[in-house]
XYZ file of N, CA and C in Angstrom:
849
model
N 0.829 -1.191 -0.015
C -0.003 -0.018 -0.039
C 0.858 1.260 0.017
N 0.615 2.128 -0.898
C 1.353 3.423 -1.011
C 0.698 4.503 -0.100
N 1.495 4.824 0.888
C 0.984 5.940 1.840
C 1.945 7.122 1.748
N 2.742 7.240 0.713
C 3.623 8.335 0.602
C 3.030 9.560 0.041
N 1.808 9.359 -0.579
C 1.151 10.532 -1.177
C -0.136 10.845 -0.357
N -0.482 12.101 -0.225
C -1.800 12.405 0.191
C -2.795 12.168 -0.951
N -4.054 11.885 -0.525
C -5.052 11.594 -1.545
C -6.008 12.795 -1.607
N -6.270 13.270 -2.888
C -7.231 14.224 -3.214
C -8.413 13.588 -3.919
N -9.610 13.841 -3.348
C -10.809 13.247 -3.967
C -11.600 14.346 -4.652
N -11.969 14.114 -5.881
C -12.845 15.031 -6.653
C -14.140 14.253 -6.962
N -15.198 14.763 -6.527
C -16.559 14.261 -6.948
C -17.106 15.223 -7.962
N -17.555 14.711 -9.115
C -18.064 15.541 -10.231
C -16.991 15.799 -11.232
N -16.900 14.904 -12.263
C -15.827 14.910 -13.243
C -16.142 15.880 -14.394
N -15.999 17.156 -14.106
C -16.251 18.140 -15.094
C -15.151 19.179 -15.171
N -15.376 20.195 -16.001
C -14.384 21.266 -16.244
C -14.021 22.021 -14.953
N -15.124 22.311 -14.180
C -14.888 23.080 -12.905
C -14.084 22.343 -11.959
N -14.376 21.112 -11.672
C -13.616 20.304 -10.763
C -12.169 20.118 -11.292
N -12.005 19.880 -12.553
C -10.654 19.679 -13.093
C -9.799 20.969 -12.936
N -10.405 22.060 -13.192
C -9.644 23.328 -13.050
C -9.189 23.500 -11.703
N -9.916 23.103 -10.682
C -9.509 23.241 -9.290
C -8.440 22.269 -8.976
N -8.652 20.982 -9.348
C -7.647 19.940 -9.093
C -6.318 20.262 -9.659
N -6.257 20.823 -10.904
C -5.022 21.114 -11.517
C -4.169 22.132 -10.750
N -4.844 22.943 -10.007
C -4.162 23.946 -9.138
C -3.500 23.298 -7.883
N -4.170 22.249 -7.374
C -3.869 21.730 -6.067
C -3.233 20.330 -5.964
N -3.298 19.547 -7.062
C -3.073 18.138 -6.861
C -1.716 17.642 -7.288
N -0.831 18.504 -7.689
C 0.493 17.970 -8.153
C 1.236 17.356 -6.994
N 1.835 16.148 -7.284
C 2.550 15.422 -6.230
C 1.642 14.480 -5.454
N 0.380 14.548 -5.612
C -0.539 13.710 -4.838
C -1.380 12.843 -5.777
N -2.047 11.884 -5.244
C -2.883 10.963 -6.020
C -4.315 11.522 -6.036
N -4.992 11.483 -7.178
C -6.324 12.024 -7.318
C -7.278 10.956 -7.674
N -8.380 10.898 -6.897
C -9.503 9.984 -7.212
C -10.567 10.904 -7.928
N -10.830 10.544 -9.192
C -11.840 11.348 -9.928
C -13.121 10.572 -9.971
N -14.153 11.003 -9.311
C -15.354 10.193 -9.136
C -16.547 10.878 -9.822
N -17.349 10.106 -10.542
C -18.527 10.651 -11.254
C -19.519 9.488 -11.383
N -20.843 9.829 -11.337
C -21.793 8.694 -11.601
C -21.774 8.264 -12.982
N -21.273 9.006 -13.928
C -20.984 8.532 -15.295
C -19.455 8.166 -15.336
N -19.213 6.840 -15.396
C -17.803 6.402 -15.339
C -17.050 6.949 -16.479
N -17.611 7.120 -17.695
C -16.937 7.596 -18.813
C -16.486 9.060 -18.585
N -17.276 9.829 -17.809
C -16.805 11.228 -17.452
C -15.546 11.212 -16.580
N -15.660 10.291 -15.601
C -14.420 10.152 -14.736
C -13.201 9.692 -15.559
N -13.407 8.841 -16.502
C -12.289 8.380 -17.349
C -11.701 9.513 -18.157
N -12.629 10.280 -18.772
C -12.175 11.330 -19.616
C -11.331 12.434 -18.806
N -11.833 12.817 -17.709
C -11.076 13.834 -16.839
C -9.726 13.175 -16.404
N -9.799 11.969 -15.929
C -8.630 11.265 -15.421
C -7.511 11.172 -16.532
N -7.968 10.837 -17.809
C -7.106 10.736 -18.937
C -6.417 12.075 -19.161
N -7.198 13.168 -19.128
C -6.644 14.525 -19.330
C -5.605 14.896 -18.293
N -5.896 14.501 -17.049
C -5.004 14.791 -15.938
C -3.724 13.939 -16.060
N -3.875 12.734 -16.371
C -2.686 11.815 -16.513
C -1.825 12.283 -17.663
N -2.405 12.746 -18.754
C -1.598 13.190 -19.885
C -0.948 14.537 -19.547
N -1.363 15.152 -18.506
C -0.661 16.409 -18.021
C 0.301 16.103 -16.908
N 0.471 14.828 -16.602
C 1.506 14.490 -15.564
C 1.001 14.228 -14.220
N -0.378 14.201 -14.067
C -0.934 13.964 -12.746
C -1.125 12.494 -12.543
N -1.257 12.068 -11.287
C -1.579 10.687 -10.873
C -2.981 10.621 -10.555
N -3.826 10.227 -11.514
C -5.311 10.236 -11.391
C -5.928 8.956 -11.778
N -6.906 8.563 -11.024
C -7.648 7.292 -11.333
C -9.176 7.553 -11.339
N -9.928 7.002 -12.245
C -11.379 7.237 -12.306
C -12.048 6.320 -11.345
N -13.262 6.727 -10.922
C -14.043 5.898 -9.973
C -15.460 6.219 -10.213
N -16.350 5.191 -10.226
C -17.827 5.403 -10.434
C -18.452 5.632 -9.057
N -19.149 6.788 -8.871
C -19.706 7.049 -7.598
C -21.131 7.759 -7.857
N -22.104 7.339 -7.117
C -23.440 7.943 -7.127
C -23.542 8.679 -5.755
N -23.417 9.967 -5.782
C -23.318 10.728 -4.495
C -24.673 10.645 -3.698
N -25.743 10.334 -4.418
C -27.031 10.208 -3.729
C -27.143 8.841 -2.959
N -26.173 8.046 -3.025
C -26.093 6.740 -2.352
C -25.006 6.718 -1.406
N -25.359 6.672 -0.031
C -24.263 6.664 1.004
C -23.361 5.449 0.813
N -23.897 4.280 0.432
C -23.122 3.107 0.172
C -22.064 3.364 -0.909
N -22.487 4.044 -2.004
C -21.498 4.326 -3.088
C -20.408 5.340 -2.619
N -20.814 6.317 -1.831
C -19.823 7.331 -1.289
C -18.831 6.554 -0.380
N -19.338 5.647 0.476
C -18.430 4.925 1.366
C -17.485 4.062 0.607
N -17.943 3.487 -0.544
C -17.060 2.688 -1.360
C -15.883 3.560 -1.934
N -16.250 4.781 -2.345
C -15.246 5.674 -2.840
C -14.195 6.045 -1.735
N -14.684 6.276 -0.533
C -13.812 6.635 0.546
C -12.870 5.440 0.874
N -13.472 4.273 0.916
C -12.694 3.052 1.272
C -11.529 2.859 0.184
N -11.892 3.053 -1.056
C -10.831 2.856 -2.103
C -9.762 3.933 -1.955
N -10.183 5.130 -1.721
C -9.135 6.239 -1.531
C -8.264 6.014 -0.330
N -8.826 5.524 0.760
C -8.017 5.270 2.002
C -7.055 4.170 1.833
N -7.259 3.220 0.945
C -6.286 2.187 0.681
C -5.032 2.737 0.120
N -5.087 3.933 -0.471
C -3.927 4.507 -1.084
C -3.171 5.527 -0.225
N -3.867 6.020 0.842
C -3.264 6.988 1.692
C -4.353 7.770 2.474
N -3.898 8.841 3.114
C -4.845 9.699 3.872
C -5.482 10.717 2.925
N -6.740 10.919 3.122
C -7.481 11.951 2.313
C -7.208 13.287 2.919
N -6.452 14.070 2.231
C -6.071 15.446 2.696
C -6.915 16.601 2.071
N -7.569 16.259 0.970
C -8.324 17.312 0.306
C -9.522 16.720 -0.410
N -10.698 17.406 -0.266
C -11.889 16.904 -0.993
C -12.528 18.130 -1.708
N -12.826 17.837 -2.959
C -13.440 18.872 -3.815
C -14.731 18.260 -4.364
N -15.856 18.889 -4.126
C -17.141 18.401 -4.665
C -17.693 19.347 -5.628
N -17.651 18.861 -6.888
C -18.258 19.691 -7.998
C -19.386 18.903 -8.690
N -19.973 17.930 -7.986
C -21.053 17.074 -8.541
C -22.377 17.797 -8.383
N -23.266 17.620 -9.378
C -24.626 18.093 -9.201
C -25.320 18.165 -10.475
N -26.672 18.388 -10.425
C -27.499 18.420 -11.592
C -28.064 19.883 -11.665
N -28.239 20.344 -12.896
C -28.795 21.682 -13.046
C -30.245 21.570 -13.238
N -31.069 22.653 -13.130
C -32.510 22.618 -13.219
C -33.036 22.050 -14.547
N -32.286 22.104 -15.624
C -32.698 21.561 -16.893
C -32.432 20.062 -17.112
N -31.646 19.561 -16.119
C -31.137 18.179 -16.374
C -31.937 16.985 -15.745
N -32.907 17.352 -14.881
C -33.593 16.243 -14.258
C -34.861 16.677 -13.620
N -35.503 15.829 -12.840
C -36.730 16.124 -12.081
C -36.356 16.850 -10.763
N -37.343 17.442 -10.181
C -37.144 18.087 -8.869
C -36.661 17.138 -7.779
N -37.289 15.852 -7.839
C -36.983 14.863 -6.832
C -35.512 14.371 -6.995
N -35.069 14.213 -8.246
C -33.705 13.762 -8.504
C -32.712 14.898 -8.108
N -33.056 16.170 -8.363
C -32.136 17.240 -8.024
C -31.983 17.321 -6.514
N -33.090 17.177 -5.820
C -33.031 17.135 -4.247
C -32.107 15.992 -3.786
N -32.301 14.807 -4.368
C -31.580 13.580 -4.065
C -30.071 13.745 -4.225
N -29.749 14.357 -5.350
C -28.294 14.536 -5.642
C -27.693 15.782 -5.021
N -28.298 16.919 -5.476
C -27.676 18.161 -5.092
C -27.749 18.523 -3.614
N -28.873 18.106 -2.968
C -29.051 18.324 -1.547
C -28.671 17.238 -0.673
N -29.348 16.104 -0.819
C -28.997 15.017 0.077
C -27.605 14.475 -0.255
N -27.328 14.339 -1.511
C -25.988 13.847 -1.848
C -24.845 14.639 -1.299
N -24.938 15.936 -1.492
C -23.906 16.845 -0.904
C -23.753 16.725 0.539
N -24.952 16.566 1.210
C -24.923 16.439 2.730
C -24.229 15.158 3.142
N -24.426 14.083 2.381
C -23.762 12.829 2.660
C -22.286 13.032 2.452
N -21.848 13.598 1.406
C -20.417 13.806 1.162
C -19.760 14.592 2.244
N -20.357 15.732 2.671
C -19.758 16.588 3.672
C -19.667 15.785 5.020
N -20.670 15.042 5.320
C -20.702 14.232 6.540
C -19.589 13.136 6.542
N -19.581 12.323 5.445
C -18.717 11.210 5.447
C -17.187 11.638 5.232
N -16.964 12.584 4.427
C -15.575 13.042 4.292
C -15.161 13.823 5.510
N -16.059 14.397 6.223
C -15.671 14.988 7.533
C -15.129 14.007 8.555
N -15.632 12.770 8.447
C -15.178 11.710 9.390
C -13.757 11.251 9.020
N -13.313 11.383 7.769
C -12.032 10.767 7.440
C -11.059 11.758 6.937
N -11.380 13.046 6.875
C -10.425 14.005 6.373
C -9.189 14.053 7.300
N -8.035 14.158 6.699
C -6.793 14.190 7.469
C -6.663 15.405 8.393
N -6.023 15.253 9.435
C -5.802 16.435 10.357
C -5.214 17.594 9.505
N -5.937 18.728 9.651
C -5.502 19.903 8.900
C -5.912 19.878 7.448
N -6.822 18.984 7.084
C -7.203 18.889 5.680
C -8.215 19.985 5.266
N -8.405 20.028 3.958
C -9.291 21.152 3.512
C -10.311 20.658 2.444
N -11.371 21.312 2.241
C -12.420 20.946 1.300
C -13.157 22.197 0.765
N -13.621 22.025 -0.451
C -14.635 23.046 -1.009
C -15.706 22.224 -1.685
N -16.921 22.734 -1.635
C -18.006 22.188 -2.399
C -18.595 23.341 -3.175
N -19.024 22.953 -4.464
C -19.591 23.981 -5.345
C -21.097 24.100 -5.173
N -21.520 25.257 -4.722
C -22.972 25.568 -4.572
C -23.372 26.359 -5.851
N -24.121 27.427 -5.696
C -24.561 28.200 -6.810
C -25.088 29.537 -6.418
N -24.905 30.559 -7.306
C -25.594 31.842 -7.106
C -27.112 31.713 -6.931
N -27.650 30.658 -7.448
C -29.074 30.477 -7.451
C -29.622 30.450 -6.015
N -28.870 29.869 -5.049
C -29.311 29.834 -3.688
C -29.317 31.233 -3.016
N -28.610 32.126 -3.616
C -28.527 33.552 -3.128
C -29.751 34.365 -3.621
N -30.367 33.942 -4.697
C -31.479 34.658 -5.292
C -32.820 34.261 -4.640
N -32.883 33.121 -4.114
C -34.124 32.672 -3.496
C -34.468 33.530 -2.332
N -35.749 33.718 -2.068
C -36.268 34.509 -0.918
C -35.695 33.957 0.323
N -35.411 34.824 1.318
C -34.926 34.389 2.589
C -35.774 33.369 3.266
N -35.168 32.371 3.903
C -35.903 31.428 4.714
C -36.002 31.973 6.186
N -36.766 31.380 6.924
C -36.806 31.746 8.391
C -35.530 31.208 9.090
N -35.206 31.769 10.193
C -34.033 31.217 10.933
C -34.208 29.762 11.356
N -35.405 29.375 11.687
C -35.663 27.936 11.998
C -35.510 27.047 10.717
N -35.985 27.470 9.622
C -35.780 26.758 8.373
C -34.290 26.585 8.048
N -33.551 27.652 8.162
C -32.140 27.651 7.929
C -31.493 26.639 8.935
N -31.855 26.672 10.138
C -31.272 25.776 11.175
C -31.597 24.327 10.789
N -32.855 24.110 10.295
C -33.173 22.684 9.932
C -32.349 22.212 8.763
N -32.125 23.080 7.883
C -31.335 22.683 6.709
C -29.919 22.441 7.096
N -29.402 23.147 8.087
C -27.968 23.049 8.519
C -27.729 21.798 9.306
N -28.761 21.465 10.187
C -28.461 20.520 11.345
C -29.348 19.242 11.331
N -30.357 19.159 10.494
C -31.149 17.923 10.464
C -30.249 16.730 10.106
N -30.403 15.626 10.819
C -29.541 14.374 10.410
C -29.791 14.143 8.947
N -28.712 13.813 8.258
C -28.663 13.727 6.826
C -29.764 12.836 6.243
N -29.925 11.713 6.817
C -31.011 10.776 6.229
C -32.426 11.204 6.589
N -32.607 12.256 7.295
C -33.896 12.898 7.558
C -34.208 14.091 6.775
N -33.198 14.558 6.060
C -33.321 15.870 5.407
C -34.519 15.962 4.373
N -34.609 14.956 3.592
C -35.688 14.966 2.555
C -37.072 14.876 3.081
N -37.212 14.524 4.381
C -38.468 14.451 5.089
C -38.904 15.816 5.664
N -38.090 16.742 5.538
C -38.462 18.080 6.065
C -39.669 18.697 5.288
N -40.530 19.347 5.972
C -41.727 19.866 5.343
C -41.454 20.766 4.126
N -40.384 21.605 4.256
C -40.065 22.532 3.186
C -39.495 21.853 1.943
N -39.119 20.561 2.084
C -38.540 19.895 0.988
C -39.405 18.832 0.418
N -40.599 18.732 0.990
C -41.605 17.757 0.453
C -42.000 18.149 -1.014
N -42.217 17.140 -1.820
C -42.450 17.430 -3.280
C -43.538 18.397 -3.514
N -44.614 18.345 -2.695
C -45.714 19.237 -2.897
C -45.379 20.691 -2.508
N -44.287 20.933 -1.821
C -43.886 22.281 -1.443
C -42.771 22.790 -2.350
N -42.365 22.010 -3.294
C -41.301 22.480 -4.233
C -41.980 22.712 -5.541
N -41.933 23.888 -6.042
C -42.709 24.349 -7.245
C -42.216 23.677 -8.554
N -40.965 23.661 -8.683
C -40.395 23.127 -9.965
C -38.935 22.821 -9.768
N -38.298 22.490 -10.872
C -36.873 22.085 -10.771
C -35.931 23.254 -10.330
N -36.270 24.524 -10.759
C -35.456 25.585 -10.334
C -35.590 25.766 -8.804
N -36.786 25.662 -8.261
C -36.945 25.798 -6.861
C -36.203 24.726 -6.060
N -36.299 23.442 -6.631
C -35.559 22.360 -5.989
C -34.057 22.773 -5.992
N -33.522 23.227 -7.053
C -32.141 23.520 -7.183
C -31.763 24.655 -6.223
N -32.617 25.636 -6.134
C -32.302 26.767 -5.189
C -32.289 26.269 -3.704
N -33.260 25.437 -3.381
C -33.350 24.916 -2.077
C -32.061 24.003 -1.751
N -31.611 23.305 -2.769
C -30.472 22.482 -2.628
C -29.210 23.304 -2.330
N -29.052 24.379 -3.120
C -27.910 25.222 -2.994
C -27.980 26.054 -1.648
N -29.125 26.413 -1.247
C -29.260 27.116 0.021
C -28.810 26.096 1.149
N -29.267 24.911 0.998
C -28.887 23.786 1.974
C -27.439 23.540 2.018
N -26.822 23.542 0.802
C -25.345 23.264 0.655
C -24.546 24.308 1.578
N -24.975 25.614 1.485
C -24.242 26.623 2.187
C -24.395 26.468 3.726
N -25.690 26.137 4.128
C -25.930 25.984 5.595
C -25.276 24.741 6.121
N -25.222 23.643 5.338
C -24.449 22.471 5.799
C -23.056 22.672 5.967
N -22.468 23.420 5.061
C -21.035 23.800 5.163
C -20.768 24.504 6.434
N -21.612 25.452 6.770
C -21.406 26.172 8.049
C -21.513 25.213 9.268
N -22.442 24.300 9.282
C -22.561 23.393 10.375
C -21.417 22.428 10.402
N -21.024 21.946 9.253
C -19.912 20.903 9.173
C -18.560 21.586 9.484
N -18.393 22.837 9.260
C -17.113 23.488 9.588
C -16.847 23.407 11.021
N -17.922 23.460 11.863
C -17.652 23.356 13.333
C -17.101 21.910 13.648
N -17.667 20.894 13.051
C -17.203 19.485 13.253
C -15.782 19.334 12.680
N -15.616 19.774 11.469
C -14.302 19.614 10.863
C -13.234 20.333 11.663
N -13.597 21.457 12.300
C -12.582 22.189 13.102
C -11.986 21.422 14.210
N -12.719 20.372 14.671
C -12.184 19.569 15.803
C -10.921 18.793 15.405
N -10.677 18.647 14.107
C -9.450 18.058 13.681
C -8.533 18.995 12.873
N -8.814 20.316 13.031
C -8.077 21.365 12.409
C -8.297 21.419 10.855
N -9.391 20.804 10.443
C -9.717 20.802 8.991
C -10.728 21.925 8.675
N -10.730 22.357 7.412
C -11.527 23.455 6.996
C -12.376 23.022 5.783
N -13.577 23.595 5.726
C -14.375 23.425 4.621
C -15.206 24.686 4.252
N -15.272 25.008 2.962
C -15.943 26.161 2.516
C -16.770 25.882 1.270
N -17.643 26.718 0.861
C -18.444 26.529 -0.371
C -18.203 27.764 -1.292
N -18.358 27.484 -2.545
C -18.253 28.507 -3.566
C -19.501 28.525 -4.321
N -20.100 29.647 -4.551
C -21.368 29.800 -5.312
C -21.073 30.528 -6.592
N -20.828 29.734 -7.658
C -20.541 30.410 -8.971
C -21.825 30.867 -9.616
N -21.649 31.883 -10.490
C -22.712 32.261 -11.369
C -22.620 31.461 -12.648
N -22.788 32.123 -13.775
C -22.741 31.410 -15.060
C -21.266 31.225 -15.450
N -20.784 29.988 -15.346
C -19.422 29.662 -15.649
C -19.541 28.789 -16.873
N -18.719 29.041 -17.909
C -18.905 28.225 -19.161
C -18.328 26.851 -18.931
N -19.257 25.926 -18.795
C -18.938 24.468 -18.691
C -20.000 23.675 -19.413
N -19.875 22.443 -19.678
C -20.940 21.709 -20.363
C -22.323 21.815 -19.588
N -22.273 21.863 -18.282
C -23.499 21.989 -17.543
C -24.196 23.387 -17.806
N -23.346 24.358 -17.776
C -23.869 25.769 -18.051
C -24.452 25.839 -19.517
N -23.724 25.193 -20.424
C -24.169 25.149 -21.834
C -25.558 24.479 -21.939
N -25.769 23.441 -21.171
C -27.078 22.875 -21.062
C -28.090 23.841 -20.742
N -27.823 24.721 -19.740
C -28.827 25.681 -19.244
C -28.964 26.718 -20.346
N -27.885 27.249 -20.937
C -27.954 28.295 -21.884
C -28.759 27.866 -23.114
N -28.584 26.610 -23.440
C -29.305 26.075 -24.654
C -30.695 25.459 -24.265
N -31.015 25.538 -22.957
C -32.251 24.962 -22.520
C -33.402 25.828 -22.487
N -34.555 25.455 -21.842
C -35.747 26.262 -21.818
C -35.572 27.636 -21.127
N -34.589 27.762 -20.298
C -34.352 29.071 -19.569
C -33.126 29.787 -20.181
N -32.766 29.407 -21.369
C -31.567 29.970 -22.015
C -31.591 31.505 -22.043
N -32.706 32.023 -22.455
C -32.770 33.546 -22.645
C -32.567 34.176 -21.290
N -33.091 33.593 -20.198
C -32.907 34.144 -18.916
C -31.382 34.209 -18.522
N -30.641 33.231 -18.847
C -29.241 33.139 -18.545
C -28.435 34.063 -19.374
N -28.711 34.198 -20.643
C -28.042 35.055 -21.562
C -28.272 36.521 -21.080
N -29.531 36.894 -20.731
C -29.833 38.144 -20.272
C -29.083 38.465 -18.931
N -28.983 37.448 -18.133
C -28.226 37.600 -16.818
C -26.787 38.007 -17.015
N -26.097 37.271 -17.778
C -24.659 37.660 -17.916
C -24.451 38.877 -18.738
N -25.415 39.167 -19.662
C -25.289 40.396 -20.466
C -25.475 41.632 -19.572
N -26.357 41.557 -18.555
C -26.655 42.731 -17.718
C -26.027 42.676 -16.400
N -25.217 41.698 -16.108
C -24.455 41.762 -14.834
C -23.302 42.753 -14.883
N -22.751 43.272 -13.820
C -21.729 44.224 -13.917
C -20.503 43.823 -14.664
N -20.230 42.454 -14.706
C -18.992 41.994 -15.467
C -19.373 41.976 -16.946
N -20.578 41.786 -17.280
C -21.023 41.792 -18.689
C -20.678 40.542 -19.423
N -20.358 39.391 -18.789
C -19.985 38.264 -19.397
C -20.087 37.047 -18.487
N -20.143 35.905 -18.990
C -20.024 34.703 -18.101
C -18.636 34.517 -17.615
N -18.463 33.627 -16.622
C -17.146 33.421 -16.002
C -16.495 32.175 -16.665
N -15.301 31.904 -16.244
C -14.532 30.741 -16.659
C -14.217 29.868 -15.485
N -14.032 28.636 -15.740
C -13.735 27.656 -14.623
C -12.445 28.059 -13.903
N -11.465 28.599 -14.606
C -10.188 29.010 -13.984
C -10.440 30.226 -13.020
N -11.428 30.994 -13.214
C -11.707 32.093 -12.320
C -12.281 31.578 -10.996
N -13.051 30.476 -11.004
C -13.466 29.828 -9.812
C -12.316 29.168 -9.117
N -11.472 28.534 -9.893
C -10.338 27.893 -9.378
C -9.360 28.832 -8.635
N -9.331 30.078 -9.043
C -8.508 31.109 -8.365
C -8.931 31.227 -6.910
N -10.205 31.231 -6.638
C -10.733 31.354 -5.298
C -10.599 29.997 -4.552
N -10.748 28.870 -5.266
C -10.694 27.551 -4.651
C -9.246 27.349 -4.179
N -8.295 27.820 -5.026
C -6.905 27.686 -4.632
C -6.541 28.394 -3.259
N -7.113 29.592 -3.112
C -6.922 30.268 -1.861
C -7.619 29.471 -0.705
N -8.796 29.027 -0.907
C -9.483 28.329 0.226
C -8.850 27.003 0.600
N -8.301 26.310 -0.398
C -7.715 25.002 -0.150
C -6.266 25.047 0.290
N -5.681 26.254 0.189
C -4.208 26.389 0.518
C -4.066 26.944 1.900
N -2.816 26.951 2.415
C -2.528 27.505 3.674
C -2.830 29.023 3.723
N -2.947 29.712 2.570
C -3.235 31.064 2.599
C -4.644 31.356 3.029
N -5.535 30.306 3.005
C -6.847 30.488 3.474
C -7.052 29.892 4.869
N -6.021 29.899 5.701
C -6.100 29.163 6.939
C -7.102 29.724 7.942
N -7.492 30.924 7.750
C -8.485 31.534 8.734
C -9.905 31.515 8.103
N -10.095 30.782 6.986
C -11.418 30.839 6.285
C -11.986 29.424 6.394
N -13.105 29.363 7.059
C -13.853 28.058 7.133
C -15.336 28.342 7.451
N -16.155 27.481 6.885
C -17.603 27.628 7.133
C -18.195 28.842 6.243
N -17.463 29.318 5.251
C -17.906 30.436 4.530
C -18.287 30.101 3.139
N -19.055 30.994 2.465
C -19.482 30.821 1.064
C -18.983 32.014 0.288
N -18.471 31.751 -0.887
C -17.937 32.767 -1.748
C -18.751 32.843 -3.031
N -19.416 34.007 -3.269
C -20.200 34.244 -4.482
C -19.336 34.736 -5.545
N -19.252 33.995 -6.586
C -18.418 34.380 -7.842
C -19.337 34.393 -9.050
N -19.953 35.552 -9.270
C -21.027 35.600 -10.292
C -21.001 36.835 -11.167
N -19.844 37.530 -11.146
C -19.773 38.731 -11.956
C -20.696 39.824 -11.564
N -21.226 39.766 -10.348
C -22.202 40.781 -9.876
C -23.666 40.550 -10.231
N -23.954 39.339 -10.783
C -25.309 39.052 -11.218
C -26.272 39.135 -10.102
N -25.930 38.631 -8.965
C -26.821 38.643 -7.794
C -27.000 40.129 -7.357
N -25.982 40.894 -7.328
C -26.103 42.321 -7.070
C -27.048 43.022 -7.968
N -27.015 42.668 -9.203
C -27.888 43.316 -10.209
C -29.282 42.795 -10.082
N -29.413 41.513 -9.617
C -30.755 40.953 -9.419
C -31.537 41.676 -8.294
N -30.757 42.084 -7.252
C -31.417 42.797 -6.171
C -31.512 44.277 -6.371
N -30.452 44.891 -6.978
C -30.363 46.373 -6.988
C -30.117 46.863 -8.413
N -30.172 46.151 -9.398
C -29.835 46.620 -10.742
C -30.874 46.239 -11.769
N -30.402 46.163 -13.007
C -31.367 45.954 -14.121
C -31.882 44.543 -14.206
N -31.334 43.674 -13.394
C -31.836 42.248 -13.378
C -32.945 42.057 -12.296
N -33.340 43.049 -11.642
C -34.419 42.937 -10.654
C -35.639 42.420 -11.422
N -36.355 41.383 -10.692
C -37.510 40.824 -11.412
C -38.546 41.836 -11.889
N -38.658 42.957 -11.223
C -39.650 43.948 -11.676
C -39.240 44.622 -13.016
N -37.859 44.580 -13.222
C -37.385 45.117 -14.481
C -37.130 44.085 -15.574
N -37.313 42.832 -15.189
C -36.874 41.718 -16.021
C -38.032 40.809 -16.269
N -38.531 40.766 -17.454
C -39.761 39.957 -17.736
C -39.500 38.533 -17.986
N -38.188 38.231 -18.193
C -37.821 36.830 -18.417
C -37.292 36.168 -17.194
N -38.286 35.444 -16.446
C -37.835 34.924 -15.145
C -37.527 33.474 -15.322
């Protein structure tokens, strides 16, 4: 068994996760996990051809058993020192029930299980979304429930029952709000072993998932959003990786339990600019 390298685990084999891993993973072994094994293979191949030590792994994050299989395989190679979660479904990719199962419950499982095994002083980031920032504020009690309800009871919460979720966008927003709250609660637990965890909430970043949205039924909404945000454009995966690099490195040693909004100012414009719903007929 090789224990000379730290292990970095990436869930969600896409451009965003790969951009982050390329900043952080040199000299260490990378497990690239995705529910589509071919995606994990593709990203692993790209990393290996760039000189990284990467292996693909099939994981369904909405299954605790599958997540534990990933952790077990990674631990056979060394200690898990870094975890990056970029897995998830967009509103145009599935049903509201599936989005809640993957983006909300699945992320909660990942944060819980990796928190149990992360190396002393380890670090993690999970990718949330600007979408959670645009949703109307929840009550303090609802936020507390999202943050602290036992993971396997989360989907039984009244606010997450199917009849109370309007559509896939609402499911996605609730999932992303929950991600941020879970990170805050988990940061307290992770701190007991000197480990840190933060979330990043990107806006429109050009990736295959974003292109699904831009070319999907809400495409005009997203095109209008990045055209009217202060930055006037969508973002790039490497711009998210700039922030992730800070959070995952020693330079971010005083940052944990936080969420970083990287959206070119779209959320600011949504509340206080030309993207306000009263000024924007394309919702």
